[in-house]
Amino acid sequence: MEISTDTASFDVENNSFEQVTSVSQLRDVSPTDWAFEALRNLVERYGCIVGYPDRTFRGNRALNRYEFAAGLNACMQQMERLIASSESVLRSDIEKLKRLITEFETELAALGARVDNLEGRVAFLEDNQFSTTTKLTGEVIMSLATAFNDDTSSFDGLTKGAKPVNENQTVLSYRSRFNFDTSFMGKDRLRVRIQAGNIIPFNGNTDMTRLSYDTNTSNDMVLDDLFYRFPIGNKITAFVGTNAMNIDKVFDVDNPYLESDSTGTLTRFFRRNPLVFRGPEGTGGGIKVKLNDQWNFNTLYVARNASSPEDGKGFFNGAFSTGAQIGFSPSKPLKLSLAYLYTYQPQTEVNLTDSTGSPIGANPFAGSAANAHRVGLQGTWRIANKVNISGWGGYASADNLQQQATGRGSRDNTELWTWAGNVSFLDIGKEGAILSFAGGMPPKDSDDRNTSYLLELQYKYPVSDNIIITPGTYVVFNPNHDSRNDTVWVGVVRTTFKF
């Protein structure tokens, strides 16, 4: 007889085990047995119990009780991994494990060295739980950044007066976050995030130089995230949120190494396709549907100012975004997705590029209300676990809903385009270190004078599991899609602390 704590490698009397995904597969376990509910939780939440190929558990035989004791050990290991990765383990499950340990005391003693001190490991789980349901994690970013150019002329808001960008000032600033993640059923998550920061965009400059993580709360603690994610059956995940319920929470961005604002790209533009993953958002919900191993479908409706009863606001009468996305993954390293988004923005709230493009592209109708049909194609491909390539293309057609008599507001409609691509080299110099290069065209309106290009080079270096330093630089050519504007350079050193 050979017993292993690896749940996929038991070999008892020449019987092989198979992974159990539902307690209903164990044909000789009755719902009236006291262990039925405990087994159901362990199997369905943690995937750490196995059964025989004939879908039996055979727990009434001494030999199989030994096997079950080894399975308990595997469950403890799985729970420890979840806690180490900041996932929640329910205290009710820990209590069930303690009862099972008592029930199988004889078998555990017989296994001896093959099962470590489970009582001590239960204590570890209990001591490392923030509460019975909630896990606390935190993050602090310290940022040293500077933007500069040499041209003192003034075009399209790039510079002010006779001074270059921000007078070429270097700034040292921060952003802090505290996440309270709560699970009530094991696979759901209620997130409450508190945030503070003093990272101000490069005022007087183009939006194209904005940092990915700029946040200014004047050092006050504010509520940043409040949403709930929960499963419906085995293939559907639902989302509902009343604060910061953003499009990218439901839609797949397909930019795995640069999407994060804390450890990914340094620029706002390179995080995600701004024409389909940015728009009026904040309150609403959506669903993600896994159709099969290759295809998935996502849809959402989110609104801005949804909590306000004022005229022209609210959940349905104010600015909103709605749309759908279909994703295709022919193999694990390759993913493609196509997204459509419809947006409406009332007068004075129009920003079609969400502060990633030129002033003309952001507000093409000089303040008039606008709607837009937006389409984006994006994809990512990981090659031999050493290189990852991601990119996107986006298009939007916007209509003027409140036409002004003269000037730019007199246009009936406009078109916007954007594209970007990046390549990341993995484990360069150290495991977990990533060298990335990105380039693209920020959203461009059909009336923009010329074309801007944005390039970024950065190196993410993990000092430890909890400290990441990312030095980098990026450059904007023809800022605000106007060749009269001088090239702007930005240098950044971002340090991210996670705990």
CSV table of C-alpha atoms in Angstrom, one decimal:
chain,number,residue,atom,x,y,z
A,1,MET,CA,0.0,0.0,0.0
A,2,GLU,CA,1.3,3.5,-0.9
A,3,ILE,CA,-0.3,6.6,0.4
A,4,SER,CA,0.6,10.1,-0.8
A,5,THR,CA,-0.6,13.5,0.3
A,6,ASP,CA,-0.9,14.5,-3.4
A,7,THR,CA,-4.6,13.9,-4.1
A,8,ALA,CA,-3.9,13.0,-7.7
A,9,SER,CA,-1.4,10.1,-6.9
A,10,PHE,CA,-3.0,7.6,-4.6
A,11,ASP,CA,-2.4,3.9,-5.4
A,12,VAL,CA,-4.1,1.5,-3.0
A,13,GLU,CA,-4.4,-2.2,-3.8
A,14,ASN,CA,-3.8,-1.3,-7.5
A,15,ASN,CA,-6.8,1.0,-7.5
A,16,SER,CA,-6.2,4.5,-9.0
A,17,PHE,CA,-8.1,7.6,-7.8
A,18,GLU,CA,-9.8,10.3,-9.8
A,19,GLN,CA,-10.5,13.9,-8.8
A,20,VAL,CA,-14.0,14.4,-7.4
A,21,THR,CA,-15.7,17.6,-8.4
A,22,SER,CA,-19.0,17.0,-6.6
A,23,VAL,CA,-19.9,15.1,-3.5
A,24,SER,CA,-22.8,13.6,-5.4
A,25,GLN,CA,-20.2,11.5,-7.3
A,26,LEU,CA,-19.5,9.6,-4.1
A,27,ARG,CA,-22.3,7.0,-4.5
A,28,ASP,CA,-21.8,5.4,-1.0
A,29,VAL,CA,-22.0,8.6,1.0
A,30,SER,CA,-25.5,9.3,2.2
A,31,PRO,CA,-26.9,12.8,2.7
A,32,THR,CA,-27.9,11.6,6.2
A,33,ASP,CA,-24.3,11.0,7.2
A,34,TRP,CA,-22.8,13.6,9.5
A,35,ALA,CA,-19.8,13.9,7.2
A,36,PHE,CA,-21.8,14.6,4.0
A,37,GLU,CA,-22.0,18.4,4.4
A,38,ALA,CA,-18.3,18.5,5.4
A,39,LEU,CA,-17.3,16.4,2.4
A,40,ARG,CA,-19.4,18.6,0.1
A,41,ASN,CA,-17.7,21.8,1.3
A,42,LEU,CA,-14.2,20.3,1.0
A,43,VAL,CA,-14.8,18.8,-2.4
A,44,GLU,CA,-16.6,21.7,-4.0
A,45,ARG,CA,-14.7,24.6,-2.4
A,46,TYR,CA,-11.1,23.3,-2.2
A,47,GLY,CA,-11.0,20.3,-4.6
A,48,CYS,CA,-9.0,18.2,-2.2
A,49,ILE,CA,-10.8,14.8,-1.9
A,50,VAL,CA,-10.5,12.0,-4.4
A,51,GLY,CA,-12.5,8.9,-5.1
A,52,TYR,CA,-12.3,5.5,-6.9
A,53,PRO,CA,-12.9,5.3,-10.6
A,54,ASP,CA,-16.3,3.6,-9.9
A,55,ARG,CA,-17.3,6.8,-8.1
A,56,THR,CA,-17.3,5.4,-4.6
A,57,PHE,CA,-15.7,6.7,-1.5
A,58,ARG,CA,-15.8,3.4,0.6
A,59,GLY,CA,-15.3,5.3,3.9
A,60,ASN,CA,-16.7,2.5,6.0
A,61,ARG,CA,-13.5,0.3,5.5
A,62,ALA,CA,-10.4,0.8,7.6
A,63,LEU,CA,-8.1,1.0,4.7
A,64,ASN,CA,-10.1,3.8,3.1
A,65,ARG,CA,-10.3,5.7,6.4
A,66,TYR,CA,-6.5,5.9,6.1
A,67,GLU,CA,-6.9,7.2,2.6
A,68,PHE,CA,-9.3,9.8,3.8
A,69,ALA,CA,-6.9,10.9,6.6
A,70,ALA,CA,-4.3,11.6,3.8
A,71,GLY,CA,-7.0,13.5,2.0
A,72,LEU,CA,-7.5,15.7,5.1
A,73,ASN,CA,-3.8,16.5,5.0
A,74,ALA,CA,-4.1,17.6,1.4
A,75,CYS,CA,-7.0,19.8,2.3
A,76,MET,CA,-4.9,21.5,4.9
A,77,GLN,CA,-2.2,22.1,2.4
A,78,GLN,CA,-4.7,23.6,-0.1
A,79,MET,CA,-6.1,25.9,2.6
A,80,GLU,CA,-2.6,27.1,3.5
A,81,ARG,CA,-1.9,27.9,-0.1
A,82,LEU,CA,-5.2,29.9,-0.4
A,83,ILE,CA,-4.3,31.9,2.7
A,84,ALA,CA,-0.8,32.6,1.4
A,85,SER,CA,-2.3,34.0,-1.8
A,86,SER,CA,-4.7,36.2,0.2
A,87,GLU,CA,-7.8,34.1,-0.5
A,88,SER,CA,-10.4,33.5,2.2
A,89,VAL,CA,-10.9,30.2,4.0
A,90,LEU,CA,-14.2,30.0,5.9
A,91,ARG,CA,-14.0,29.4,9.6
A,92,SER,CA,-17.0,27.0,9.3
A,93,ASP,CA,-14.8,24.8,7.1
A,94,ILE,CA,-12.0,24.9,9.6
A,95,GLU,CA,-14.5,23.7,12.3
A,96,LYS,CA,-15.6,20.9,10.0
A,97,LEU,CA,-11.9,19.9,9.6
A,98,LYS,CA,-11.4,19.9,13.3
A,99,ARG,CA,-14.3,17.5,13.8
A,100,LEU,CA,-13.0,15.2,11.0
A,101,ILE,CA,-9.6,15.2,12.7
A,102,THR,CA,-11.3,14.0,15.9
A,103,GLU,CA,-13.3,11.4,14.1
A,104,PHE,CA,-10.2,10.0,12.3
A,105,GLU,CA,-7.8,10.3,15.3
A,106,THR,CA,-6.9,6.6,15.2
A,107,GLU,CA,-6.1,6.6,11.4
A,108,LEU,CA,-4.1,9.8,11.7
A,109,ALA,CA,-2.0,8.2,14.4
A,110,ALA,CA,-1.5,5.1,12.3
A,111,LEU,CA,-0.3,7.2,9.4
A,112,GLY,CA,2.4,8.8,11.7
A,113,ALA,CA,5.0,10.7,9.7
A,114,ARG,CA,2.9,10.7,6.5
A,115,VAL,CA,0.5,13.2,8.1
A,116,ASP,CA,2.0,16.2,9.7
A,117,ASN,CA,0.6,17.8,12.9
A,118,LEU,CA,-2.9,18.6,11.7
A,119,GLU,CA,-3.9,20.1,15.0
A,120,GLY,CA,-1.1,22.6,14.7
A,121,ARG,CA,-2.0,23.4,11.2
A,122,VAL,CA,-5.6,24.1,12.1
A,123,ALA,CA,-4.2,26.5,14.7
A,124,PHE,CA,-2.2,28.1,11.9
A,125,LEU,CA,-5.3,28.6,9.8
A,126,GLU,CA,-7.2,30.1,12.7
A,127,ASP,CA,-4.4,32.5,13.7
A,128,ASN,CA,-4.0,33.8,10.1
A,129,GLN,CA,-7.7,34.5,9.5
A,130,PHE,CA,-8.5,38.2,9.7
A,131,SER,CA,-12.1,37.3,10.6
A,132,THR,CA,-14.5,34.4,10.1
A,133,THR,CA,-15.2,35.6,6.6
A,134,THR,CA,-12.9,38.5,5.7
A,135,LYS,CA,-9.3,38.9,4.5
A,136,LEU,CA,-7.4,42.2,4.7
A,137,THR,CA,-4.8,43.1,2.2
A,138,GLY,CA,-3.0,46.4,1.6
A,139,GLU,CA,-0.9,48.2,-1.0
A,140,VAL,CA,1.2,51.4,-1.0
A,141,ILE,CA,2.8,53.0,-4.1
A,142,MET,CA,5.6,55.5,-3.7
A,143,SER,CA,6.2,57.3,-7.0
A,144,LEU,CA,9.1,59.5,-8.2
A,145,ALA,CA,8.2,61.1,-11.6
A,146,THR,CA,9.1,64.0,-13.8
A,147,ALA,CA,7.8,65.2,-17.2
A,148,PHE,CA,9.8,67.7,-19.3
A,149,ASN,CA,10.1,69.3,-22.7
A,150,ASP,CA,11.9,72.4,-24.1
A,151,ASP,CA,9.3,74.2,-26.2
A,152,THR,CA,7.7,77.2,-24.6
A,153,SER,CA,5.1,77.8,-27.3
A,154,SER,CA,1.4,77.2,-26.4
A,155,PHE,CA,-0.8,75.0,-28.5
A,156,ASP,CA,-3.9,73.1,-27.6
A,157,GLY,CA,-3.3,73.3,-23.9
A,158,LEU,CA,0.0,71.5,-24.0
A,159,THR,CA,1.8,74.3,-22.2
A,160,LYS,CA,0.6,77.3,-20.3
A,161,GLY,CA,1.9,80.9,-21.0
A,162,ALA,CA,5.6,80.9,-21.8
A,163,LYS,CA,6.6,78.0,-19.6
A,164,PRO,CA,7.3,74.4,-20.6
A,165,VAL,CA,5.4,71.4,-19.2
A,166,ASN,CA,4.9,71.8,-15.5
A,167,GLU,CA,8.1,73.9,-15.4
A,168,ASN,CA,9.9,70.5,-15.6
A,169,GLN,CA,9.2,69.7,-11.9
A,170,THR,CA,10.0,66.4,-10.3
A,171,VAL,CA,7.4,65.1,-7.8
A,172,LEU,CA,7.5,62.4,-5.1
A,173,SER,CA,4.0,61.2,-4.2
A,174,TYR,CA,2.0,58.2,-3.0
A,175,ARG,CA,-1.2,56.1,-3.2
A,176,SER,CA,-2.4,53.7,-0.5
A,177,ARG,CA,-5.1,51.1,-0.6
A,178,PHE,CA,-6.7,48.7,1.9
A,179,ASN,CA,-8.9,45.9,0.6
A,180,PHE,CA,-11.4,44.0,2.7
A,181,ASP,CA,-12.4,40.9,0.8
A,182,THR,CA,-15.2,38.9,2.3
A,183,SER,CA,-16.5,35.4,1.2
A,184,PHE,CA,-19.8,34.0,2.4
A,185,MET,CA,-19.9,30.9,0.3
A,186,GLY,CA,-16.3,30.2,-0.6
A,187,LYS,CA,-16.4,31.2,-4.3
A,188,ASP,CA,-18.0,34.6,-3.9
A,189,ARG,CA,-16.3,37.9,-3.0
A,190,LEU,CA,-17.5,41.2,-1.5
A,191,ARG,CA,-14.8,43.8,-1.9
A,192,VAL,CA,-14.6,47.1,0.1
A,193,ARG,CA,-11.6,49.2,-0.7
A,194,ILE,CA,-10.4,52.3,1.1
A,195,GLN,CA,-8.0,54.6,-0.7
A,196,ALA,CA,-5.9,57.7,-0.2
A,197,GLY,CA,-3.3,59.5,-2.4
A,198,ASN,CA,-1.8,62.7,-3.6
A,199,ILE,CA,-0.6,61.8,-7.1
A,200,ILE,CA,-1.7,64.7,-9.4
A,201,PRO,CA,-1.7,64.5,-13.2
A,202,PHE,CA,0.8,66.7,-15.0
A,203,ASN,CA,-1.4,69.8,-15.1
A,204,GLY,CA,-1.1,72.0,-18.1
A,205,ASN,CA,0.2,69.0,-20.0
A,206,THR,CA,-1.5,66.6,-22.4
A,207,ASP,CA,-3.6,63.8,-20.9
A,208,MET,CA,-1.3,61.4,-22.9
A,209,THR,CA,1.3,61.7,-20.1
A,210,ARG,CA,-1.0,60.6,-17.3
A,211,LEU,CA,0.4,58.0,-14.9
A,212,SER,CA,-1.6,54.7,-14.7
A,213,TYR,CA,-2.0,55.1,-10.9
A,214,ASP,CA,-2.5,58.9,-10.5
A,215,THR,CA,-5.0,59.4,-7.6
A,216,ASN,CA,-5.5,62.6,-5.7
A,217,THR,CA,-7.8,62.5,-2.6
A,218,SER,CA,-6.0,65.4,-0.9
A,219,ASN,CA,-4.7,62.8,1.5
A,220,ASP,CA,-8.2,61.9,2.7
A,221,MET,CA,-9.3,58.3,3.0
A,222,VAL,CA,-12.2,57.6,0.6
A,223,LEU,CA,-14.3,54.6,-0.4
A,224,ASP,CA,-12.9,53.5,-3.8
A,225,ASP,CA,-14.4,50.0,-4.5
A,226,LEU,CA,-17.6,48.4,-3.4
A,227,PHE,CA,-18.8,45.5,-5.4
A,228,TYR,CA,-20.0,41.8,-5.0
A,229,ARG,CA,-19.0,38.9,-7.3
A,230,PHE,CA,-20.8,35.6,-7.0
A,231,PRO,CA,-21.3,32.4,-9.0
A,232,ILE,CA,-24.5,31.2,-10.5
A,233,GLY,CA,-24.1,27.5,-11.1
A,234,ASN,CA,-20.8,26.3,-12.6
A,235,LYS,CA,-20.5,28.5,-15.7
A,236,ILE,CA,-21.8,32.0,-14.7
A,237,THR,CA,-20.2,34.7,-12.5
A,238,ALA,CA,-22.3,37.7,-11.7
A,239,PHE,CA,-21.2,41.2,-10.6
A,240,VAL,CA,-23.1,44.0,-8.9
A,241,GLY,CA,-21.5,47.2,-7.5
A,242,THR,CA,-22.4,50.6,-6.3
A,243,ASN,CA,-19.0,52.3,-6.4
A,244,ALA,CA,-16.2,51.8,-9.0
A,245,MET,CA,-18.1,49.1,-10.8
A,246,ASN,CA,-16.0,49.6,-13.9
A,247,ILE,CA,-16.1,48.0,-17.3
A,248,ASP,CA,-12.8,46.1,-17.0
A,249,LYS,CA,-14.2,44.2,-14.0
A,250,VAL,CA,-16.5,42.3,-16.3
A,251,PHE,CA,-14.9,42.6,-19.8
A,252,ASP,CA,-11.6,40.7,-20.3
A,253,VAL,CA,-8.8,43.2,-21.1
A,254,ASP,CA,-6.4,40.6,-22.5
A,255,ASN,CA,-3.3,42.6,-21.4
A,256,PRO,CA,-2.0,40.4,-18.6
A,257,TYR,CA,1.4,42.0,-17.9
A,258,LEU,CA,0.6,45.7,-18.3
A,259,GLU,CA,-3.1,45.9,-17.2
A,260,SER,CA,-2.4,46.5,-13.5
A,261,ASP,CA,-1.9,50.1,-12.4
A,262,SER,CA,0.2,49.1,-9.4
A,263,THR,CA,2.6,46.6,-11.1
A,264,GLY,CA,1.9,46.9,-14.8
A,265,THR,CA,2.2,49.8,-17.2
A,266,LEU,CA,3.3,53.3,-16.0
A,267,THR,CA,0.9,55.1,-18.4
A,268,ARG,CA,-2.8,55.4,-18.3
A,269,PHE,CA,-3.2,54.7,-22.0
A,270,PHE,CA,-1.4,51.3,-22.1
A,271,ARG,CA,-3.5,49.7,-19.4
A,272,ARG,CA,-6.4,48.8,-21.7
A,273,ASN,CA,-8.2,49.9,-24.9
A,274,PRO,CA,-9.7,53.2,-23.9
A,275,LEU,CA,-12.5,53.2,-26.5
A,276,VAL,CA,-14.2,50.0,-25.1
A,277,PHE,CA,-12.9,49.5,-21.6
A,278,ARG,CA,-13.3,53.1,-20.4
A,279,GLY,CA,-16.6,55.1,-20.4
A,280,PRO,CA,-19.4,56.2,-18.1
A,281,GLU,CA,-19.2,53.7,-15.2
A,282,GLY,CA,-19.4,53.3,-11.4
A,283,THR,CA,-22.7,51.6,-10.6
A,284,GLY,CA,-24.3,48.6,-12.1
A,285,GLY,CA,-23.6,45.0,-12.9
A,286,GLY,CA,-22.8,42.3,-15.4
A,287,ILE,CA,-22.2,38.6,-16.0
A,288,LYS,CA,-19.4,36.5,-17.3
A,289,VAL,CA,-20.4,33.2,-19.0
A,290,LYS,CA,-18.0,30.3,-19.7
A,291,LEU,CA,-19.6,28.7,-22.7
A,292,ASN,CA,-17.0,26.0,-22.9
A,293,ASP,CA,-13.2,25.6,-22.7
A,294,GLN,CA,-12.6,27.8,-25.7
A,295,TRP,CA,-15.5,30.4,-25.7
A,296,ASN,CA,-16.8,32.9,-23.1
A,297,PHE,CA,-19.3,35.7,-23.2
A,298,ASN,CA,-19.6,38.8,-21.1
A,299,THR,CA,-22.2,41.6,-20.8
A,300,LEU,CA,-22.8,44.6,-18.6
A,301,TYR,CA,-24.7,47.8,-17.8
A,302,VAL,CA,-23.0,50.5,-15.7
A,303,ALA,CA,-23.9,54.1,-15.0
A,304,ARG,CA,-22.3,57.3,-13.6
A,305,ASN,CA,-24.1,59.3,-10.9
A,306,ALA,CA,-26.6,56.4,-10.6
A,307,SER,CA,-27.2,57.3,-6.9
A,308,SER,CA,-28.3,60.9,-7.7
A,309,PRO,CA,-32.1,61.7,-8.0
A,310,GLU,CA,-31.3,64.9,-9.9
A,311,ASP,CA,-32.8,65.4,-13.4
A,312,GLY,CA,-30.6,63.8,-16.1
A,313,LYS,CA,-28.9,61.5,-13.7
A,314,GLY,CA,-29.9,58.3,-11.9
A,315,PHE,CA,-29.3,54.7,-13.0
A,316,PHE,CA,-31.1,55.0,-16.4
A,317,ASN,CA,-31.4,58.7,-17.2
A,318,GLY,CA,-27.8,59.7,-16.8
A,319,ALA,CA,-24.5,58.8,-18.4
A,320,PHE,CA,-24.2,55.0,-18.9
A,321,SER,CA,-22.3,52.2,-20.8
A,322,THR,CA,-23.7,48.9,-22.0
A,323,GLY,CA,-22.4,46.2,-24.2
A,324,ALA,CA,-21.1,42.7,-24.7
A,325,GLN,CA,-17.9,40.8,-25.4
A,326,ILE,CA,-17.1,37.4,-26.9
A,327,GLY,CA,-13.8,35.7,-26.2
A,328,PHE,CA,-12.1,32.8,-27.9
A,329,SER,CA,-9.1,30.9,-26.6
A,330,PRO,CA,-8.0,28.1,-29.0
A,331,SER,CA,-5.2,27.2,-26.5
A,332,LYS,CA,-4.3,28.3,-23.1
A,333,PRO,CA,-1.4,30.7,-24.2
A,334,LEU,CA,-3.6,32.4,-26.8
A,335,LYS,CA,-6.7,34.6,-26.2
A,336,LEU,CA,-8.7,36.8,-28.5
A,337,SER,CA,-11.8,38.9,-27.8
A,338,LEU,CA,-14.2,41.2,-29.6
A,339,ALA,CA,-16.1,43.8,-27.6
A,340,TYR,CA,-19.0,46.2,-28.4
A,341,LEU,CA,-19.9,49.1,-26.1
A,342,TYR,CA,-22.7,51.7,-26.4
A,343,THR,CA,-22.3,54.9,-24.3
A,344,TYR,CA,-24.4,58.0,-23.6
A,345,GLN,CA,-23.0,61.1,-22.0
A,346,PRO,CA,-25.1,64.1,-21.3
A,347,GLN,CA,-24.1,67.8,-21.8
A,348,THR,CA,-21.0,68.9,-19.8
A,349,GLU,CA,-20.1,65.2,-19.0
A,350,VAL,CA,-18.7,64.2,-22.4
A,351,ASN,CA,-15.2,62.6,-22.4
A,352,LEU,CA,-15.1,60.0,-25.1
A,353,THR,CA,-11.4,59.0,-24.5
A,354,ASP,CA,-11.6,59.1,-20.7
A,355,SER,CA,-8.5,61.4,-20.6
A,356,THR,CA,-6.2,59.4,-22.7
A,357,GLY,CA,-6.3,61.4,-26.0
A,358,SER,CA,-6.5,64.9,-27.2
A,359,PRO,CA,-8.9,67.7,-26.1
A,360,ILE,CA,-10.7,67.4,-29.4
A,361,GLY,CA,-11.2,63.6,-29.1
A,362,ALA,CA,-12.3,63.9,-25.5
A,363,ASN,CA,-15.0,66.5,-26.2
A,364,PRO,CA,-15.6,66.6,-30.0
A,365,PHE,CA,-18.9,68.5,-29.8
A,366,ALA,CA,-17.8,71.3,-27.5
A,367,GLY,CA,-19.9,70.2,-24.6
A,368,SER,CA,-22.9,68.9,-26.4
A,369,ALA,CA,-24.5,65.6,-25.3
A,370,ALA,CA,-23.2,62.6,-27.3
A,371,ASN,CA,-23.6,58.9,-27.8
A,372,ALA,CA,-21.1,56.5,-29.2
A,373,HIS,CA,-20.9,53.0,-30.8
A,374,ARG,CA,-17.5,51.5,-29.9
A,375,VAL,CA,-15.8,48.4,-31.1
A,376,GLY,CA,-12.5,46.8,-29.9
A,377,LEU,CA,-10.5,43.8,-30.9
A,378,GLN,CA,-7.8,42.7,-28.5
A,379,GLY,CA,-5.6,39.6,-27.9
A,380,THR,CA,-2.7,38.2,-26.0
A,381,TRP,CA,-0.3,35.4,-26.7
A,382,ARG,CA,2.3,33.8,-24.3
A,383,ILE,CA,5.1,32.1,-26.1
A,384,ALA,CA,7.0,29.3,-24.3
A,385,ASN,CA,6.4,31.0,-21.0
A,386,LYS,CA,9.2,33.4,-21.9
A,387,VAL,CA,7.6,36.1,-24.0
A,388,ASN,CA,4.1,37.6,-24.0
A,389,ILE,CA,2.7,39.7,-26.8
A,390,SER,CA,-0.6,41.7,-26.4
A,391,GLY,CA,-2.3,44.3,-28.4
A,392,TRP,CA,-5.6,46.0,-29.4
A,393,GLY,CA,-7.3,48.1,-32.0
A,394,GLY,CA,-10.3,50.3,-31.3
A,395,TYR,CA,-12.9,52.3,-33.3
A,396,ALA,CA,-15.7,54.6,-32.2
A,397,SER,CA,-18.5,56.5,-34.0
A,398,ALA,CA,-20.0,59.3,-32.0
A,399,ASP,CA,-23.1,61.4,-32.7
A,400,ASN,CA,-23.8,65.0,-31.6
A,401,LEU,CA,-27.2,64.9,-29.7
A,402,GLN,CA,-27.3,68.6,-28.9
A,403,GLN,CA,-25.9,70.4,-31.9
A,404,GLN,CA,-24.5,73.9,-31.2
A,405,ALA,CA,-24.8,76.7,-33.8
A,406,THR,CA,-21.2,77.4,-34.6
A,407,GLY,CA,-17.7,76.1,-34.1
A,408,ARG,CA,-16.7,72.5,-33.3
A,409,GLY,CA,-20.0,71.8,-31.6
A,410,SER,CA,-21.8,72.2,-35.0
A,411,ARG,CA,-20.5,68.8,-36.2
A,412,ASP,CA,-23.1,66.0,-36.5
A,413,ASN,CA,-20.7,63.1,-35.8
A,414,THR,CA,-17.1,62.1,-35.5
A,415,GLU,CA,-14.9,59.0,-35.6
A,416,LEU,CA,-12.1,58.0,-33.3
A,417,TRP,CA,-9.4,55.4,-33.7
A,418,THR,CA,-6.7,53.9,-31.5
A,419,TRP,CA,-4.2,51.0,-31.4
A,420,ALA,CA,-1.4,49.7,-29.3
A,421,GLY,CA,0.9,46.7,-28.8
A,422,ASN,CA,3.4,45.5,-26.3
A,423,VAL,CA,5.9,42.7,-25.7
A,424,SER,CA,7.0,41.5,-22.3
A,425,PHE,CA,10.1,39.3,-21.7
A,426,LEU,CA,9.5,37.2,-18.6
A,427,ASP,CA,12.0,36.3,-15.8
A,428,ILE,CA,14.7,38.6,-17.1
A,429,GLY,CA,17.5,38.8,-14.5
A,430,LYS,CA,15.4,37.2,-11.8
A,431,GLU,CA,12.3,35.0,-11.5
A,432,GLY,CA,9.3,37.3,-11.7
A,433,ALA,CA,11.2,40.2,-13.2
A,434,ILE,CA,9.7,41.5,-16.5
A,435,LEU,CA,11.1,43.8,-19.2
A,436,SER,CA,8.3,45.4,-21.3
A,437,PHE,CA,8.1,47.6,-24.3
A,438,ALA,CA,4.9,49.2,-25.5
A,439,GLY,CA,3.9,51.5,-28.4
A,440,GLY,CA,0.7,52.9,-29.8
A,441,MET,CA,-1.5,55.7,-31.0
A,442,PRO,CA,-3.8,57.3,-28.3
A,443,PRO,CA,-7.4,57.9,-29.4
A,444,LYS,CA,-7.4,60.2,-32.4
A,445,ASP,CA,-10.4,62.2,-33.5
A,446,SER,CA,-11.1,62.7,-37.3
A,447,ASP,CA,-10.5,66.5,-36.8
A,448,ASP,CA,-7.2,66.2,-35.0
A,449,ARG,CA,-4.4,68.0,-36.8
A,450,ASN,CA,-1.7,65.3,-36.8
A,451,THR,CA,-1.0,62.0,-35.1
A,452,SER,CA,0.5,61.3,-31.7
A,453,TYR,CA,2.6,58.2,-30.8
A,454,LEU,CA,3.4,57.0,-27.3
A,455,LEU,CA,6.3,54.6,-26.4
A,456,GLU,CA,7.1,53.1,-23.1
A,457,LEU,CA,10.0,51.1,-21.7
A,458,GLN,CA,10.0,49.7,-18.2
A,459,TYR,CA,11.5,47.0,-16.0
A,460,LYS,CA,9.6,45.4,-13.2
A,461,TYR,CA,11.9,44.0,-10.6
A,462,PRO,CA,10.6,42.1,-7.5
A,463,VAL,CA,12.9,42.8,-4.6
A,464,SER,CA,10.8,40.3,-2.6
A,465,ASP,CA,7.3,38.8,-2.6
A,466,ASN,CA,6.1,42.1,-1.1
A,467,ILE,CA,8.2,44.8,-2.7
A,468,ILE,CA,8.3,45.6,-6.5
A,469,ILE,CA,10.4,48.4,-8.0
A,470,THR,CA,9.5,49.5,-11.6
A,471,PRO,CA,11.8,52.1,-13.2
A,472,GLY,CA,10.8,53.2,-16.6
A,473,THR,CA,10.4,56.0,-19.2
A,474,TYR,CA,7.9,57.0,-21.8
A,475,VAL,CA,7.7,59.6,-24.5
A,476,VAL,CA,4.9,61.3,-26.4
A,477,PHE,CA,5.6,62.4,-29.9
A,478,ASN,CA,3.3,65.2,-31.3
A,479,PRO,CA,1.3,65.5,-28.1
A,480,ASN,CA,-2.4,66.1,-28.5
A,481,HIS,CA,-2.1,65.0,-32.1
A,482,ASP,CA,-0.5,68.3,-33.1
A,483,SER,CA,3.1,68.4,-34.5
A,484,ARG,CA,3.5,72.0,-33.3
A,485,ASN,CA,3.7,70.6,-29.7
A,486,ASP,CA,7.2,69.6,-28.6
A,487,THR,CA,7.9,66.0,-27.7
A,488,VAL,CA,7.3,65.3,-24.0
A,489,TRP,CA,9.5,62.8,-22.0
A,490,VAL,CA,8.5,61.3,-18.6
A,491,GLY,CA,10.8,59.4,-16.2
A,492,VAL,CA,9.3,57.3,-13.4
A,493,VAL,CA,10.5,55.1,-10.5
A,494,ARG,CA,7.5,53.3,-8.9
A,495,THR,CA,7.8,51.3,-5.8
A,496,THR,CA,4.9,49.0,-4.8
A,497,PHE,CA,4.6,47.5,-1.3
A,498,LYS,CA,2.0,44.7,-0.8
A,499,PHE,CA,1.0,43.3,2.5
